[in-house]
Amino acid sequence: MILVSPAEPAFLRGPFTTHSLPEVVYGADFLCCLPSGKLAGIQRKEFPGDLLSSLDDGRLQLDLLKMQSLDYRILLLEGRGQWTSEGSLLCDYKGRFTRKRLQGLILS
């Protein structure tokens, strides 16, 4: 069974059941109950826009904390950033997001 947050675009909800449970309780956009009975959650972020804004306002941290109760947790980053030769993200006008920070986020 797969539950999808109602906040997801219609084309991603597709044939799945739409329910607020994944996001409200587990901090996930998609919640999958596996045949083993274990739960897997996927949090989807568009990079760089949605990822940067969710880091700034604390949403990502809250979602990742909620996801700790899941057996399997996936952070899916969609998109591609453009970087300066110094490793800073071009669209980050505050100049705080670097390739090194992205690598740290992925490794964590």
JSON list of C-alpha atoms in Angstrom, two decimals:
[
{"chain": "A", "resi": 1, "resn": "MET", "atom": "CA", "xyz": [0.00, 0.00, 0.00]},
{"chain": "A", "resi": 2, "resn": "ILE", "atom": "CA", "xyz": [1.22, 3.52, -0.84]},
{"chain": "A", "resi": 3, "resn": "LEU", "atom": "CA", "xyz": [-0.19, 6.70, 0.66]},
{"chain": "A", "resi": 4, "resn": "VAL", "atom": "CA", "xyz": [0.63, 10.07, -0.90]},
{"chain": "A", "resi": 5, "resn": "SER", "atom": "CA", "xyz": [0.39, 13.48, 0.72]},
{"chain": "A", "resi": 6, "resn": "PRO", "atom": "CA", "xyz": [-2.34, 15.67, -0.78]},
{"chain": "A", "resi": 7, "resn": "ALA", "atom": "CA", "xyz": [0.29, 18.41, -1.17]},
{"chain": "A", "resi": 8, "resn": "GLU", "atom": "CA", "xyz": [1.96, 16.44, -3.98]},
{"chain": "A", "resi": 9, "resn": "PRO", "atom": "CA", "xyz": [1.14, 17.31, -7.61]},
{"chain": "A", "resi": 10, "resn": "ALA", "atom": "CA", "xyz": [-1.69, 15.32, -9.18]},
{"chain": "A", "resi": 11, "resn": "PHE", "atom": "CA", "xyz": [0.62, 13.57, -11.65]},
{"chain": "A", "resi": 12, "resn": "LEU", "atom": "CA", "xyz": [2.62, 12.11, -8.72]},
{"chain": "A", "resi": 13, "resn": "ARG", "atom": "CA", "xyz": [-0.45, 11.07, -6.73]},
{"chain": "A", "resi": 14, "resn": "GLY", "atom": "CA", "xyz": [-1.52, 8.99, -9.75]},
{"chain": "A", "resi": 15, "resn": "PRO", "atom": "CA", "xyz": [-3.24, 5.74, -8.79]},
{"chain": "A", "resi": 16, "resn": "PHE", "atom": "CA", "xyz": [-2.19, 5.92, -5.13]},
{"chain": "A", "resi": 17, "resn": "THR", "atom": "CA", "xyz": [-4.38, 6.77, -2.15]},
{"chain": "A", "resi": 18, "resn": "THR", "atom": "CA", "xyz": [-4.14, 10.41, -1.09]},
{"chain": "A", "resi": 19, "resn": "HIS", "atom": "CA", "xyz": [-4.01, 10.93, 2.67]},
{"chain": "A", "resi": 20, "resn": "SER", "atom": "CA", "xyz": [-2.51, 13.45, 5.10]},
{"chain": "A", "resi": 21, "resn": "LEU", "atom": "CA", "xyz": [-1.03, 10.70, 7.33]},
{"chain": "A", "resi": 22, "resn": "PRO", "atom": "CA", "xyz": [2.35, 10.49, 5.56]},
{"chain": "A", "resi": 23, "resn": "GLU", "atom": "CA", "xyz": [3.14, 14.17, 6.04]},
{"chain": "A", "resi": 24, "resn": "VAL", "atom": "CA", "xyz": [1.43, 14.89, 9.36]},
{"chain": "A", "resi": 25, "resn": "VAL", "atom": "CA", "xyz": [2.65, 11.84, 11.28]},
{"chain": "A", "resi": 26, "resn": "TYR", "atom": "CA", "xyz": [5.78, 10.69, 9.44]},
{"chain": "A", "resi": 27, "resn": "GLY", "atom": "CA", "xyz": [7.08, 13.84, 7.71]},
{"chain": "A", "resi": 28, "resn": "ALA", "atom": "CA", "xyz": [7.03, 12.05, 4.36]},
{"chain": "A", "resi": 29, "resn": "ASP", "atom": "CA", "xyz": [5.45, 12.81, 1.01]},
{"chain": "A", "resi": 30, "resn": "PHE", "atom": "CA", "xyz": [5.04, 9.12, 0.23]},
{"chain": "A", "resi": 31, "resn": "LEU", "atom": "CA", "xyz": [4.47, 6.34, 2.79]},
{"chain": "A", "resi": 32, "resn": "CYS", "atom": "CA", "xyz": [4.83, 2.70, 1.76]},
{"chain": "A", "resi": 33, "resn": "CYS", "atom": "CA", "xyz": [3.80, -0.28, 3.85]},
{"chain": "A", "resi": 34, "resn": "LEU", "atom": "CA", "xyz": [6.08, -3.07, 2.65]},
{"chain": "A", "resi": 35, "resn": "PRO", "atom": "CA", "xyz": [5.03, -6.76, 2.52]},
{"chain": "A", "resi": 36, "resn": "SER", "atom": "CA", "xyz": [7.23, -7.32, 5.59]},
{"chain": "A", "resi": 37, "resn": "GLY", "atom": "CA", "xyz": [5.08, -4.85, 7.53]},
{"chain": "A", "resi": 38, "resn": "LYS", "atom": "CA", "xyz": [7.89, -2.30, 7.70]},
{"chain": "A", "resi": 39, "resn": "LEU", "atom": "CA", "xyz": [7.28, 1.33, 6.77]},
{"chain": "A", "resi": 40, "resn": "ALA", "atom": "CA", "xyz": [9.26, 3.32, 4.21]},
{"chain": "A", "resi": 41, "resn": "GLY", "atom": "CA", "xyz": [8.92, 7.05, 3.69]},
{"chain": "A", "resi": 42, "resn": "ILE", "atom": "CA", "xyz": [10.09, 9.37, 0.94]},
{"chain": "A", "resi": 43, "resn": "GLN", "atom": "CA", "xyz": [10.51, 13.11, 1.42]},
{"chain": "A", "resi": 44, "resn": "ARG", "atom": "CA", "xyz": [10.78, 14.86, -1.95]},
{"chain": "A", "resi": 45, "resn": "LYS", "atom": "CA", "xyz": [12.55, 18.21, -2.35]},
{"chain": "A", "resi": 46, "resn": "GLU", "atom": "CA", "xyz": [13.13, 20.21, -5.52]},
{"chain": "A", "resi": 47, "resn": "PHE", "atom": "CA", "xyz": [16.71, 21.48, -5.63]},
{"chain": "A", "resi": 48, "resn": "PRO", "atom": "CA", "xyz": [17.61, 24.20, -5.15]},
{"chain": "A", "resi": 49, "resn": "GLY", "atom": "CA", "xyz": [14.36, 26.14, -4.51]},
{"chain": "A", "resi": 50, "resn": "ASP", "atom": "CA", "xyz": [12.26, 23.97, -2.19]},
{"chain": "A", "resi": 51, "resn": "LEU", "atom": "CA", "xyz": [15.31, 22.49, -0.46]},
{"chain": "A", "resi": 52, "resn": "LEU", "atom": "CA", "xyz": [16.76, 25.90, 0.44]},
{"chain": "A", "resi": 53, "resn": "SER", "atom": "CA", "xyz": [13.44, 27.33, 1.62]},
{"chain": "A", "resi": 54, "resn": "SER", "atom": "CA", "xyz": [12.71, 24.25, 3.76]},
{"chain": "A", "resi": 55, "resn": "LEU", "atom": "CA", "xyz": [16.17, 24.50, 5.31]},
{"chain": "A", "resi": 56, "resn": "ASP", "atom": "CA", "xyz": [15.63, 28.21, 6.04]},
{"chain": "A", "resi": 57, "resn": "ASP", "atom": "CA", "xyz": [12.20, 27.82, 7.67]},
{"chain": "A", "resi": 58, "resn": "GLY", "atom": "CA", "xyz": [12.98, 24.55, 9.51]},
{"chain": "A", "resi": 59, "resn": "ARG", "atom": "CA", "xyz": [10.51, 22.31, 7.65]},
{"chain": "A", "resi": 60, "resn": "LEU", "atom": "CA", "xyz": [13.18, 19.86, 6.52]},
{"chain": "A", "resi": 61, "resn": "GLN", "atom": "CA", "xyz": [14.53, 19.39, 10.03]},
{"chain": "A", "resi": 62, "resn": "LEU", "atom": "CA", "xyz": [11.03, 18.74, 11.39]},
{"chain": "A", "resi": 63, "resn": "ASP", "atom": "CA", "xyz": [10.23, 16.29, 8.59]},
{"chain": "A", "resi": 64, "resn": "LEU", "atom": "CA", "xyz": [13.47, 14.39, 9.09]},
{"chain": "A", "resi": 65, "resn": "LEU", "atom": "CA", "xyz": [12.80, 14.14, 12.84]},
{"chain": "A", "resi": 66, "resn": "LYS", "atom": "CA", "xyz": [9.33, 12.71, 12.16]},
{"chain": "A", "resi": 67, "resn": "MET", "atom": "CA", "xyz": [10.82, 10.24, 9.68]},
{"chain": "A", "resi": 68, "resn": "GLN", "atom": "CA", "xyz": [13.01, 8.71, 12.42]},
{"chain": "A", "resi": 69, "resn": "SER", "atom": "CA", "xyz": [10.08, 6.45, 13.38]},
{"chain": "A", "resi": 70, "resn": "LEU", "atom": "CA", "xyz": [10.14, 4.84, 9.91]},
{"chain": "A", "resi": 71, "resn": "ASP", "atom": "CA", "xyz": [12.08, 1.68, 9.13]},
{"chain": "A", "resi": 72, "resn": "TYR", "atom": "CA", "xyz": [13.40, 3.14, 5.86]},
{"chain": "A", "resi": 73, "resn": "ARG", "atom": "CA", "xyz": [13.86, 6.86, 5.12]},
{"chain": "A", "resi": 74, "resn": "ILE", "atom": "CA", "xyz": [14.64, 8.44, 1.76]},
{"chain": "A", "resi": 75, "resn": "LEU", "atom": "CA", "xyz": [15.36, 12.09, 0.99]},
{"chain": "A", "resi": 76, "resn": "LEU", "atom": "CA", "xyz": [14.88, 12.52, -2.75]},
{"chain": "A", "resi": 77, "resn": "LEU", "atom": "CA", "xyz": [16.45, 15.64, -4.28]},
{"chain": "A", "resi": 78, "resn": "GLU", "atom": "CA", "xyz": [15.17, 16.62, -7.72]},
{"chain": "A", "resi": 79, "resn": "GLY", "atom": "CA", "xyz": [16.92, 19.17, -9.87]},
{"chain": "A", "resi": 80, "resn": "ARG", "atom": "CA", "xyz": [20.34, 20.54, -10.54]},
{"chain": "A", "resi": 81, "resn": "GLY", "atom": "CA", "xyz": [22.16, 23.53, -9.14]},
{"chain": "A", "resi": 82, "resn": "GLN", "atom": "CA", "xyz": [24.60, 25.81, -10.87]},
{"chain": "A", "resi": 83, "resn": "TRP", "atom": "CA", "xyz": [27.75, 26.52, -8.91]},
{"chain": "A", "resi": 84, "resn": "THR", "atom": "CA", "xyz": [30.41, 29.22, -8.92]},
{"chain": "A", "resi": 85, "resn": "SER", "atom": "CA", "xyz": [34.05, 28.23, -9.32]},
{"chain": "A", "resi": 86, "resn": "GLU", "atom": "CA", "xyz": [34.37, 28.73, -5.53]},
{"chain": "A", "resi": 87, "resn": "GLY", "atom": "CA", "xyz": [31.62, 26.15, -4.92]},
{"chain": "A", "resi": 88, "resn": "SER", "atom": "CA", "xyz": [28.74, 28.47, -3.97]},
{"chain": "A", "resi": 89, "resn": "LEU", "atom": "CA", "xyz": [25.26, 27.98, -5.38]},
{"chain": "A", "resi": 90, "resn": "LEU", "atom": "CA", "xyz": [24.50, 30.69, -7.98]},
{"chain": "A", "resi": 91, "resn": "CYS", "atom": "CA", "xyz": [20.83, 31.22, -7.04]},
{"chain": "A", "resi": 92, "resn": "ASP", "atom": "CA", "xyz": [21.57, 31.46, -3.29]},
{"chain": "A", "resi": 93, "resn": "TYR", "atom": "CA", "xyz": [21.69, 35.22, -2.93]},
{"chain": "A", "resi": 94, "resn": "LYS", "atom": "CA", "xyz": [22.55, 34.92, 0.75]},
{"chain": "A", "resi": 95, "resn": "GLY", "atom": "CA", "xyz": [25.68, 32.99, -0.27]},
{"chain": "A", "resi": 96, "resn": "ARG", "atom": "CA", "xyz": [25.35, 30.38, 2.47]},
{"chain": "A", "resi": 97, "resn": "PHE", "atom": "CA", "xyz": [24.79, 27.20, 0.48]},
{"chain": "A", "resi": 98, "resn": "THR", "atom": "CA", "xyz": [27.87, 25.53, -0.93]},
{"chain": "A", "resi": 99, "resn": "ARG", "atom": "CA", "xyz": [28.68, 22.22, -2.60]},
{"chain": "A", "resi": 100, "resn": "LYS", "atom": "CA", "xyz": [30.32, 21.17, 0.64]},
{"chain": "A", "resi": 101, "resn": "ARG", "atom": "CA", "xyz": [27.08, 21.85, 2.57]},
{"chain": "A", "resi": 102, "resn": "LEU", "atom": "CA", "xyz": [25.08, 19.86, 0.00]},
{"chain": "A", "resi": 103, "resn": "GLN", "atom": "CA", "xyz": [27.51, 16.94, 0.32]},
{"chain": "A", "resi": 104, "resn": "GLY", "atom": "CA", "xyz": [27.21, 17.09, 4.10]},
{"chain": "A", "resi": 105, "resn": "LEU", "atom": "CA", "xyz": [23.42, 17.04, 3.87]},
{"chain": "A", "resi": 106, "resn": "ILE", "atom": "CA", "xyz": [23.48, 14.05, 1.53]},
{"chain": "A", "resi": 107, "resn": "LEU", "atom": "CA", "xyz": [25.92, 12.15, 3.75]},
{"chain": "A", "resi": 108, "resn": "SER", "atom": "CA", "xyz": [23.89, 12.79, 6.87]}
]
